[in-house]
Coordinates of C-alpha atoms in Angstrom, one line a residue:
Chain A
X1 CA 0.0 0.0 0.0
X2 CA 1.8 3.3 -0.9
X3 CA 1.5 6.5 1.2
X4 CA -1.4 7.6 -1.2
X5 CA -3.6 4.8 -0.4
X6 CA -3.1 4.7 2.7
X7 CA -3.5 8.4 3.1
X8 CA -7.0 8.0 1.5
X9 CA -8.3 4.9 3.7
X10 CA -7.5 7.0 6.7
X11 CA -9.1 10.5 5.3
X12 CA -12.3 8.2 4.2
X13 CA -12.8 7.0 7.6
X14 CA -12.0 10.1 9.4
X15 CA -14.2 12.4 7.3
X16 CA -17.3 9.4 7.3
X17 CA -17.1 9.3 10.9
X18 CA -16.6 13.2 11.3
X19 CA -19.6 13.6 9.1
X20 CA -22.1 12.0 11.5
X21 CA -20.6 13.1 14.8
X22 CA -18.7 16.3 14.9
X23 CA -20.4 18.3 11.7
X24 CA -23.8 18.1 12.7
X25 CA -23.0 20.2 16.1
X26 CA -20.9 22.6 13.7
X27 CA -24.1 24.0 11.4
X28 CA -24.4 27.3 10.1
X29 CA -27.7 28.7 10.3
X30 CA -28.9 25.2 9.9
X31 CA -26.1 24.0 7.1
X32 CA -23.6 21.8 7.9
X33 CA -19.9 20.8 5.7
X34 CA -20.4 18.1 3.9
X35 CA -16.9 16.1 4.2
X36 CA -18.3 13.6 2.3
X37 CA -18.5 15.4 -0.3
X38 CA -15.7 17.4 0.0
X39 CA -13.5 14.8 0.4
X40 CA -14.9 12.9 -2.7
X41 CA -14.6 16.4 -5.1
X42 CA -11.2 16.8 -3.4
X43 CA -10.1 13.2 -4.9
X44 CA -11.6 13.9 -8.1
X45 CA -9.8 16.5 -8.7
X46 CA -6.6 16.1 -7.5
X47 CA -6.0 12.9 -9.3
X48 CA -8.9 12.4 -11.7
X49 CA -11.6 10.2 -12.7
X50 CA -11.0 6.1 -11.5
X51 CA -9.5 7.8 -7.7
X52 CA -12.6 10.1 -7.4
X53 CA -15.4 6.9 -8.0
X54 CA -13.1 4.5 -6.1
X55 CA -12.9 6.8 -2.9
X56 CA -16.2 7.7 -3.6
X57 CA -17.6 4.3 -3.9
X58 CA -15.5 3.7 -0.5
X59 CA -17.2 6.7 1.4
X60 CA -20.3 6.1 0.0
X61 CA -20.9 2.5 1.3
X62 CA -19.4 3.4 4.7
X63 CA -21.9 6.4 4.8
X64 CA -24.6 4.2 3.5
X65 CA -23.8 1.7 6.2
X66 CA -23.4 4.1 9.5
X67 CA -26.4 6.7 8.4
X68 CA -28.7 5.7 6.4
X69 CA -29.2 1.9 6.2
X70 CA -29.9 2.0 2.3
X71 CA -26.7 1.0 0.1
X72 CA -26.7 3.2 -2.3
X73 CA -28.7 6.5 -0.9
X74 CA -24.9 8.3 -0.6
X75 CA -22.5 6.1 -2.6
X76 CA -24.6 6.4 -5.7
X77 CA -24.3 10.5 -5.6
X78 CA -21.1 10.6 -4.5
X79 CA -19.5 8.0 -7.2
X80 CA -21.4 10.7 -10.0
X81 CA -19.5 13.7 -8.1
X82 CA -15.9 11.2 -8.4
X83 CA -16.9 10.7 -12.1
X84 CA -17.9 14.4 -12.9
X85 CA -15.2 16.3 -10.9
X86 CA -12.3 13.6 -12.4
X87 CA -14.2 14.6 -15.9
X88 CA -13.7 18.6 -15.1
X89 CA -9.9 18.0 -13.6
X90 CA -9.3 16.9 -17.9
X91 CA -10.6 20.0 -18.9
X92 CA -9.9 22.7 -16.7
X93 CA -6.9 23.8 -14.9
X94 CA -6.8 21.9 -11.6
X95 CA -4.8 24.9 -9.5
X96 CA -7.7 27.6 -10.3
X97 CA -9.2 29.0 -6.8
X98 CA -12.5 29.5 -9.5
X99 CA -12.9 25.6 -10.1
X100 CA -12.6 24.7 -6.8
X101 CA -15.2 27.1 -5.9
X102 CA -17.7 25.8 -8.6
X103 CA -16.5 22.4 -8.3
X104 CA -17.8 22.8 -4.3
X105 CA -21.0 24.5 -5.6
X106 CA -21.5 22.2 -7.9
X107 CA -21.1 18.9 -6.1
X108 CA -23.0 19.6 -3.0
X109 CA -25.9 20.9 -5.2
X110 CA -25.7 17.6 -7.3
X111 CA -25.6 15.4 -4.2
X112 CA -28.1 16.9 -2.4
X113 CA -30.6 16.9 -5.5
X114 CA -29.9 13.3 -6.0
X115 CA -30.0 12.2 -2.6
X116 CA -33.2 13.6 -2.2
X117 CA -34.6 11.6 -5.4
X118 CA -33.5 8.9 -4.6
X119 CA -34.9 8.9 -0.9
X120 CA -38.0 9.3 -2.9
X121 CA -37.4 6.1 -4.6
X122 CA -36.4 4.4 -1.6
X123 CA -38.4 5.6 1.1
X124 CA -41.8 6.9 -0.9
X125 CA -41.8 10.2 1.1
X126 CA -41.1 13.3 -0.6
X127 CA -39.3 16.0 1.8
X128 CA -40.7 19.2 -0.1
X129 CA -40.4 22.1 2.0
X130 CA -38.1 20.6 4.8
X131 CA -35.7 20.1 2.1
X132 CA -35.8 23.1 0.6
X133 CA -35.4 25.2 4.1
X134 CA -32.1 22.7 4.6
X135 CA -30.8 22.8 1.1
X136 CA -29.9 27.0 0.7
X137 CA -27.7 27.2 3.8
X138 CA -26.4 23.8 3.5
X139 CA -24.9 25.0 -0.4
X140 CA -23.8 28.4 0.6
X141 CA -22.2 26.7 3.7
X142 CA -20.9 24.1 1.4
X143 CA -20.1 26.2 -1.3
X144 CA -17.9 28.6 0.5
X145 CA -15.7 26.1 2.8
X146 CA -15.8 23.3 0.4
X147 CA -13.0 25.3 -2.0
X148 CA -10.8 25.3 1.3
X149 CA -10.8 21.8 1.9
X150 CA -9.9 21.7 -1.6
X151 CA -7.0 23.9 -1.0
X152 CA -6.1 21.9 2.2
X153 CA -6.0 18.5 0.7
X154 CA -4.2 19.2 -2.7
X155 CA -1.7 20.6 0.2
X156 CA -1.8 17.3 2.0
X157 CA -2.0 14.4 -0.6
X158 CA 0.6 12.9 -2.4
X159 CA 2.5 14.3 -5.2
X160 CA -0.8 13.4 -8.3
X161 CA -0.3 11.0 -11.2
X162 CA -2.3 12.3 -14.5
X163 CA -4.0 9.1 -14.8
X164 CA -4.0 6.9 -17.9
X165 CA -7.4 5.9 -19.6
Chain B
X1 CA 51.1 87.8 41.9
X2 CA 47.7 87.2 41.7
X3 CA 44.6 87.3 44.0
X4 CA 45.8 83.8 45.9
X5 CA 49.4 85.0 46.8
X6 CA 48.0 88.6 47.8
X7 CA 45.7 86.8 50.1
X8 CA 47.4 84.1 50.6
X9 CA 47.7 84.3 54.5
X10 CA 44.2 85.7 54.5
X11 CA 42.8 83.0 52.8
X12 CA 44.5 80.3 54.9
X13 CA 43.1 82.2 57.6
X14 CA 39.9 81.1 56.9
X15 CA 40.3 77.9 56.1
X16 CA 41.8 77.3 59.4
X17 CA 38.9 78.9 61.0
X18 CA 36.6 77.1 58.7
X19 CA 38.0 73.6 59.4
X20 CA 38.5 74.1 63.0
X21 CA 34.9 75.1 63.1
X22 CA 34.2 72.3 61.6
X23 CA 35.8 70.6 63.8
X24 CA 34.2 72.2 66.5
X25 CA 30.7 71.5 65.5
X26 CA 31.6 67.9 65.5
X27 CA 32.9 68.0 69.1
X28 CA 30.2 70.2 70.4
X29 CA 26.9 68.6 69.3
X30 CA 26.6 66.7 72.2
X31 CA 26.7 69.7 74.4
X32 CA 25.1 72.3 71.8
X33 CA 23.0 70.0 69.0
X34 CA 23.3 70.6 65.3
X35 CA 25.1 73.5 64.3
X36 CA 24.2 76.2 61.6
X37 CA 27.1 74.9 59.6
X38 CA 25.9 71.8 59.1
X39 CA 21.9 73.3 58.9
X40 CA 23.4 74.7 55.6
X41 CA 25.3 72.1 54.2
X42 CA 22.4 69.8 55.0
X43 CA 19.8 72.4 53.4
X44 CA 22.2 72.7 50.3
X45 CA 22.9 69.0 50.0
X46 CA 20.5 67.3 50.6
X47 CA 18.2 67.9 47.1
X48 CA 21.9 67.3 45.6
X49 CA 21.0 63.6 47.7
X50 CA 17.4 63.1 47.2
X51 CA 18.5 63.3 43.3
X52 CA 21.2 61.1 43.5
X53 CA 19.2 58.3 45.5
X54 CA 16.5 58.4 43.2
X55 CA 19.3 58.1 40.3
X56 CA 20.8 55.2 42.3
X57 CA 17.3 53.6 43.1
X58 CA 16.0 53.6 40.1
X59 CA 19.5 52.3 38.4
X60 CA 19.3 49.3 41.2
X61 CA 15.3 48.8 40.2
X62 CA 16.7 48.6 36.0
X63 CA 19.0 46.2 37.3
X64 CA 16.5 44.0 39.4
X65 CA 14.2 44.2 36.7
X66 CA 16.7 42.9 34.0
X67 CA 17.9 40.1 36.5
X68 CA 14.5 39.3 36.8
X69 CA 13.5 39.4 33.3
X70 CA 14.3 35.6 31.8
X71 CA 12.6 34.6 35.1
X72 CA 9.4 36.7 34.6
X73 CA 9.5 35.2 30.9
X74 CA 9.4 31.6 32.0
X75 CA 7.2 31.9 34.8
X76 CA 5.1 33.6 32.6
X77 CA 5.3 30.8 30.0
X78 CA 4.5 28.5 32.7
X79 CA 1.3 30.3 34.1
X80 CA 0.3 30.4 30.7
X81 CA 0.3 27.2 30.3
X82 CA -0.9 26.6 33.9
X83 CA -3.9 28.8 32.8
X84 CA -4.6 26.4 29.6
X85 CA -4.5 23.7 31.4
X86 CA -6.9 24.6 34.0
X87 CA -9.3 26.6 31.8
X88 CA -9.6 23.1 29.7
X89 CA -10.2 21.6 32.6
X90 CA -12.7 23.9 34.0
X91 CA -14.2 23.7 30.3
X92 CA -14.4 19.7 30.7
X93 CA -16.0 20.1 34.4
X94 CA -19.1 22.7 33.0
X95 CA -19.6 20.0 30.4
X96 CA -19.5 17.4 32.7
X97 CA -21.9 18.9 34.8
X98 CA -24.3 19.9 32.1
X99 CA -24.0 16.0 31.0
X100 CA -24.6 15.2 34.8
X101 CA -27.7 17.5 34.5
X102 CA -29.2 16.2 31.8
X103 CA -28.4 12.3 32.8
X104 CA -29.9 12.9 36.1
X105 CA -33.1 14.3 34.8
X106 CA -33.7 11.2 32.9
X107 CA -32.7 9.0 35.4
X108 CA -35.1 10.7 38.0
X109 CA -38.0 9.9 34.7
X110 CA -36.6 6.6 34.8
X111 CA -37.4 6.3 38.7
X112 CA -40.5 7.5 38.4
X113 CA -41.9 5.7 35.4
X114 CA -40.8 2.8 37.3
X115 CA -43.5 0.2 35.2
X116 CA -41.7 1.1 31.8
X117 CA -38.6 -0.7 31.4
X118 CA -36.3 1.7 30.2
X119 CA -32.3 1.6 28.9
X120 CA -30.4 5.0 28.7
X121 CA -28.7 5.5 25.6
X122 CA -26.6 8.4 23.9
X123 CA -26.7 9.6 20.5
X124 CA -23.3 9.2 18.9
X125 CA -24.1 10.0 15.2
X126 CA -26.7 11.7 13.5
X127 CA -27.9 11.3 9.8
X128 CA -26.7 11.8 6.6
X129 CA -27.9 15.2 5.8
X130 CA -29.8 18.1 7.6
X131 CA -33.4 16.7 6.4
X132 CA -32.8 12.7 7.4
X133 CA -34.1 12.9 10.8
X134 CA -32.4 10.1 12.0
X135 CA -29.4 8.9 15.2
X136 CA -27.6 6.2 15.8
X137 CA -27.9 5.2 19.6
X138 CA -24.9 3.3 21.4
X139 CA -27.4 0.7 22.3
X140 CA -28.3 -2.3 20.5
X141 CA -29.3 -5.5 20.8
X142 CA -26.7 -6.8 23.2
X143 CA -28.6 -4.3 25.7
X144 CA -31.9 -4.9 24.9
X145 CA -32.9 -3.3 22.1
X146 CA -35.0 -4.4 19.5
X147 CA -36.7 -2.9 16.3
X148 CA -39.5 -1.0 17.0
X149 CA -39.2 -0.1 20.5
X150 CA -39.8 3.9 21.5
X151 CA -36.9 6.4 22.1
X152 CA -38.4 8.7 24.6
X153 CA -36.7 11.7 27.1
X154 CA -38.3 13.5 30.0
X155 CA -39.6 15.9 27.7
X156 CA -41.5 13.8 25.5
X157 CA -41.7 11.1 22.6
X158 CA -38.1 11.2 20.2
X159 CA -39.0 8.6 18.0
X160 CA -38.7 4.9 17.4
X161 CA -36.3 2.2 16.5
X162 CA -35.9 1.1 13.0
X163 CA -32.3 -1.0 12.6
X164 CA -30.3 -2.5 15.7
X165 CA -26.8 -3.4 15.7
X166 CA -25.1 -5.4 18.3
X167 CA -24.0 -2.5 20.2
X168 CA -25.5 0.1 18.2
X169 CA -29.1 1.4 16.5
X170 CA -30.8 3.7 14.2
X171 CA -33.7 6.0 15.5
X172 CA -36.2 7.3 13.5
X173 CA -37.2 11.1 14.6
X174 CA -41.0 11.9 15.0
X175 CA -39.7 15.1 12.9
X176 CA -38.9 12.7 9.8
X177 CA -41.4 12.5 7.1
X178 CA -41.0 8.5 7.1
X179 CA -42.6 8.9 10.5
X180 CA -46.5 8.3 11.7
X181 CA -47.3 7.9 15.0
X182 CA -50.5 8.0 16.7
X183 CA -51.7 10.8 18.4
X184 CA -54.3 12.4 20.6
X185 CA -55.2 16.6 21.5
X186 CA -55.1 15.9 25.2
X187 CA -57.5 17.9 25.6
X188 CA -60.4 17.5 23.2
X189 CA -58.7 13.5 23.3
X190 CA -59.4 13.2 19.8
X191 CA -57.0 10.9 18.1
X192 CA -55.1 11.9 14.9
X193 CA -51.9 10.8 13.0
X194 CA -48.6 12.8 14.2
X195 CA -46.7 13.0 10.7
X196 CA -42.9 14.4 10.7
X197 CA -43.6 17.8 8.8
X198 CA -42.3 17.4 4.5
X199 CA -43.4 21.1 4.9
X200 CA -41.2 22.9 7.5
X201 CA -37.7 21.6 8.7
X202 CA -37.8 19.6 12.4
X203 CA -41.8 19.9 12.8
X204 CA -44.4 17.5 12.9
X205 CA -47.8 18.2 11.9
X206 CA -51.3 16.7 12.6
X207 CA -52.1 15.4 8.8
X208 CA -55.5 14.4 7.1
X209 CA -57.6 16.0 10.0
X210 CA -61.9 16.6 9.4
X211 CA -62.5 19.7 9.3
X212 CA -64.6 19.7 12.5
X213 CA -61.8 18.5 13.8
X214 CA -61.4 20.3 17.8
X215 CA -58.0 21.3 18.1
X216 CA -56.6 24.8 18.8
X217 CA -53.2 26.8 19.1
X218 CA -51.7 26.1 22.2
X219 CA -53.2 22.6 22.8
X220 CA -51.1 19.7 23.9
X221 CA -50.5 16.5 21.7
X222 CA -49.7 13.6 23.0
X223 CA -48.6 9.9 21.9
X224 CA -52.1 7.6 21.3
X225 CA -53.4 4.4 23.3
X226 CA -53.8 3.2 19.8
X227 CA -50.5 3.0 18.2
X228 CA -48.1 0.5 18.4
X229 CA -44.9 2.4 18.8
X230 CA -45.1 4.2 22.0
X231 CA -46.5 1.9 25.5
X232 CA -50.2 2.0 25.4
X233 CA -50.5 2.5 29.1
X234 CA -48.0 6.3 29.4
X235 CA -48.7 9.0 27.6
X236 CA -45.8 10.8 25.6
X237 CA -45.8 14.7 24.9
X238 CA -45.0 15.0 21.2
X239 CA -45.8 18.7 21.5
X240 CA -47.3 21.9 21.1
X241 CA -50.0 22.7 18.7
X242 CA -48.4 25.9 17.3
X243 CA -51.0 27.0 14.2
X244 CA -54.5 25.2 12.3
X245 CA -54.2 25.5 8.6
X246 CA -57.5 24.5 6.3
X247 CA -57.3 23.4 3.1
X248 CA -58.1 25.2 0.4
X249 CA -61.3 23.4 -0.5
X250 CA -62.3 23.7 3.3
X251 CA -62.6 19.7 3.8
X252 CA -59.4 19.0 5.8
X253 CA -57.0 20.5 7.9
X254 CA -53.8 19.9 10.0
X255 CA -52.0 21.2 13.0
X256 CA -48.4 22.4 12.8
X257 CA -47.0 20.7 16.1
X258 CA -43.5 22.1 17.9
X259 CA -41.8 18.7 19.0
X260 CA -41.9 19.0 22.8
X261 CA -38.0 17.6 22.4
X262 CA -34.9 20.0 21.0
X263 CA -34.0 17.5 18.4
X264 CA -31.0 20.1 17.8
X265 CA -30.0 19.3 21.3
X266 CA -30.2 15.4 21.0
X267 CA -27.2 14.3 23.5
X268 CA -28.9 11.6 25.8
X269 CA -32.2 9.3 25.1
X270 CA -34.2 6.7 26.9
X271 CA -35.5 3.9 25.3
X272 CA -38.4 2.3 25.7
X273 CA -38.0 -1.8 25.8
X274 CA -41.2 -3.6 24.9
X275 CA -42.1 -6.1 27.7
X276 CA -42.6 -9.4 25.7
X277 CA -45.3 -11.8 27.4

């Protein structure tokens, strides 16, 4: 396992566990980070595509597991963010504060749309106005401090690979 | 010659007579006190003195205070850090105490709803975004727990149990949408379905009522006889009735209901085991 690897397995399971025990007592007039997230994005774009899904596939189950009980509920957004993020590393450039701030915008927006559509489809309920009261401070939260993870973890990862495909 | 060797014996005159009076004074202050002489020299020296001991004093304080400058810097360093220290500690004390506050109320609930059979249990992770009203308990089945059993506090009804681990499980909130539980308006005791509220973030609401319906701001609403959820021999506060809204057509209506419990605040819960004949 080289320091990469291992660097990720630890920040998956510290971020999964962070997200259901220290975050929600951290909101912002009722948004909270989304590491998950964050951490998937921060993958993405650091060292594209097949790292982004993998560590989001990863984070996803372990979410799926500890929060929600439904496999699938937050790996299946979170591998799309992997995919999409890994797509926009190819065709931007990576370094630009800009990207990082849409790429946060962008990928808590994305999960939190999908998640709630597929809650529909998994729990019949539609969350309507309660969602819509969570979902603007949870994206500006997410959208401003998202971009500094970003920052943080291009700082802290290993030197990136372009990837092959 | 100048004004020395003109006056040269004059002058030594009265040095002489200076000096042996001088002398004199020193001899005769026993008999005759302080003498004029040394009135003056006093009265002329001693602002000369005062200056030159607050020179000196202030020189020896410069002094003191450089010797004791590396000292002053590590005690200060070390108070500091003293200071940390203790205000950590205090911090972890206050915490302790408001943990110790809160455990106690639900223990003295515990005593007094001595029929239920009750396990306390803490919440040590909560769901997966703002809107999924749902904790994870650090109880499970190795305690007692088992799927479906109620999750009350002192305040009121939290919810119920919908997964258990060996050491863990997953609560459903009354808030959630997923949720239904039956309810009555204590007053009026007319029964009705407490929904979690799809509509307003961390609410529940009274859903599907007739529109004859008796129920008013400010009523009380608590957990049904009926259901199946919540013990059908205690009552549960769910909450407040906080507004009536009628639907447009004038057929139904529901009740906004405040929870009773700070969901926000979640820390400790009690949960309620069913007694299995």
């Amino acid at each position: 396992m080289n320091k990469a690897t291992l660097m990720l397995c630890i920040l998956t399971v510290v971020c999964v566990l962070l997200h259901g025990t220290l975050m929600p007592s951290l909101t912002l007039f009722g948004g909270r980070v989304n590491l998950l997230v964050a951490l998937v994005a921060g993958v993405a774009l650091h060292y594209g595509t097949t790292s982004g899904m993998v560590v989001a596939l990863g984070v996803g189950l372990l979410a799926d597991t500890l929060f929600v009980g439904v496999f699938g509920l937050a790996a299946i957004p979170l591998v799309v963010i992997g995919y999409v993020v890994g797509l926009a590393e190819r065709q931007f450039f990576r370094d630009e504060p800009l990207v990082a701030v849409a790429v946060g915008f962008i990928s808590i927006v994305a999960f939190e749309l999908l998640v709630l559509l597929l809650s529909r489809m998994a729990f019949g309920v539609w969350w309507g106005g309660a969602f819509v009261q969570a979902f603007v401070p949870t994206v500006l939260v997410n959208g401003a401090l998202i971009p500094v993870f970003l920052f943080w973890l291009a700082r802290i990862l290993p030197r990136r690979k372009r990837e092959v495909i | 010659m100048g004004f020395l060797g003109r006056n040269r014996s004059v002058i030594t005159l009265l040095l002489a007579v200076f000096v042996l009076m001088v002398l004199l004074s020193f001899s005769a202050r026993e008999l005759v006190g302080v003498s004029w002489i040394e009135r003056a020299l006093h009265r002329l020296g001693a602002p000369f003195q005062h200056s030159v001991a607050v020179v000196v004093s202030f020189g020896r304080e410069v002094a003191q205070s450089v010797r004791e400058l590396s000292t002053l810097r590590r005690d200060n360093a070390r108070l500091q850090s003293e200071l940390e220290a203790l205000n950590f500690k205090y911090q972890n004390l206050v915490e302790a105490r408001l943990e110790l506050e809160r455990i106690r109320a639900l223990l003295a609930y515990r005593e007094e709803q001595a029929a239920l059979d009750l396990i306390l249990a803490r919440v040590i992770s909560r769901g997966l975004t703002t809107w999924h009203h749902e904790v994870v308990i650090d109880r499970g089945f190795a305690h007692g727990v088992q799927t479906g059993d109620a999750v009350v506090t002192h305040r009121g009804a939290v919810g119920r149990v919908i997964e258990v681990f060996s050491t863990s499980a997953r609560v459903l909130l009354i808030t959630d949408p997923r949720s239904a539980v039956a309810a009555v308006v204590q007053n009026g005791r007319d029964g009705a379905l407490a929904e979690g509220d799809s509509s307003m973030l961390g609410g529940v609401r009274l859903a599907r009522l007739p529109w004859d319906f008796p129920v008013a701001a400010g009523e009380l609403v608590i957990t049904s006889r009926l259901g199946d959820v919540f013990p059908r021999d205690h009552a549960f506060v769910i909450g407040v009735v906080a507004e009536v809204v009628t639907s447009a057509d004038g057929l139904l209506k529901y009740a906004r209901v405040v929870p009773a419990v700070d969901f926000g605040r979640l820390e400790e819960v009690l949960v309620v085991r069913r007694v299995t004949p």
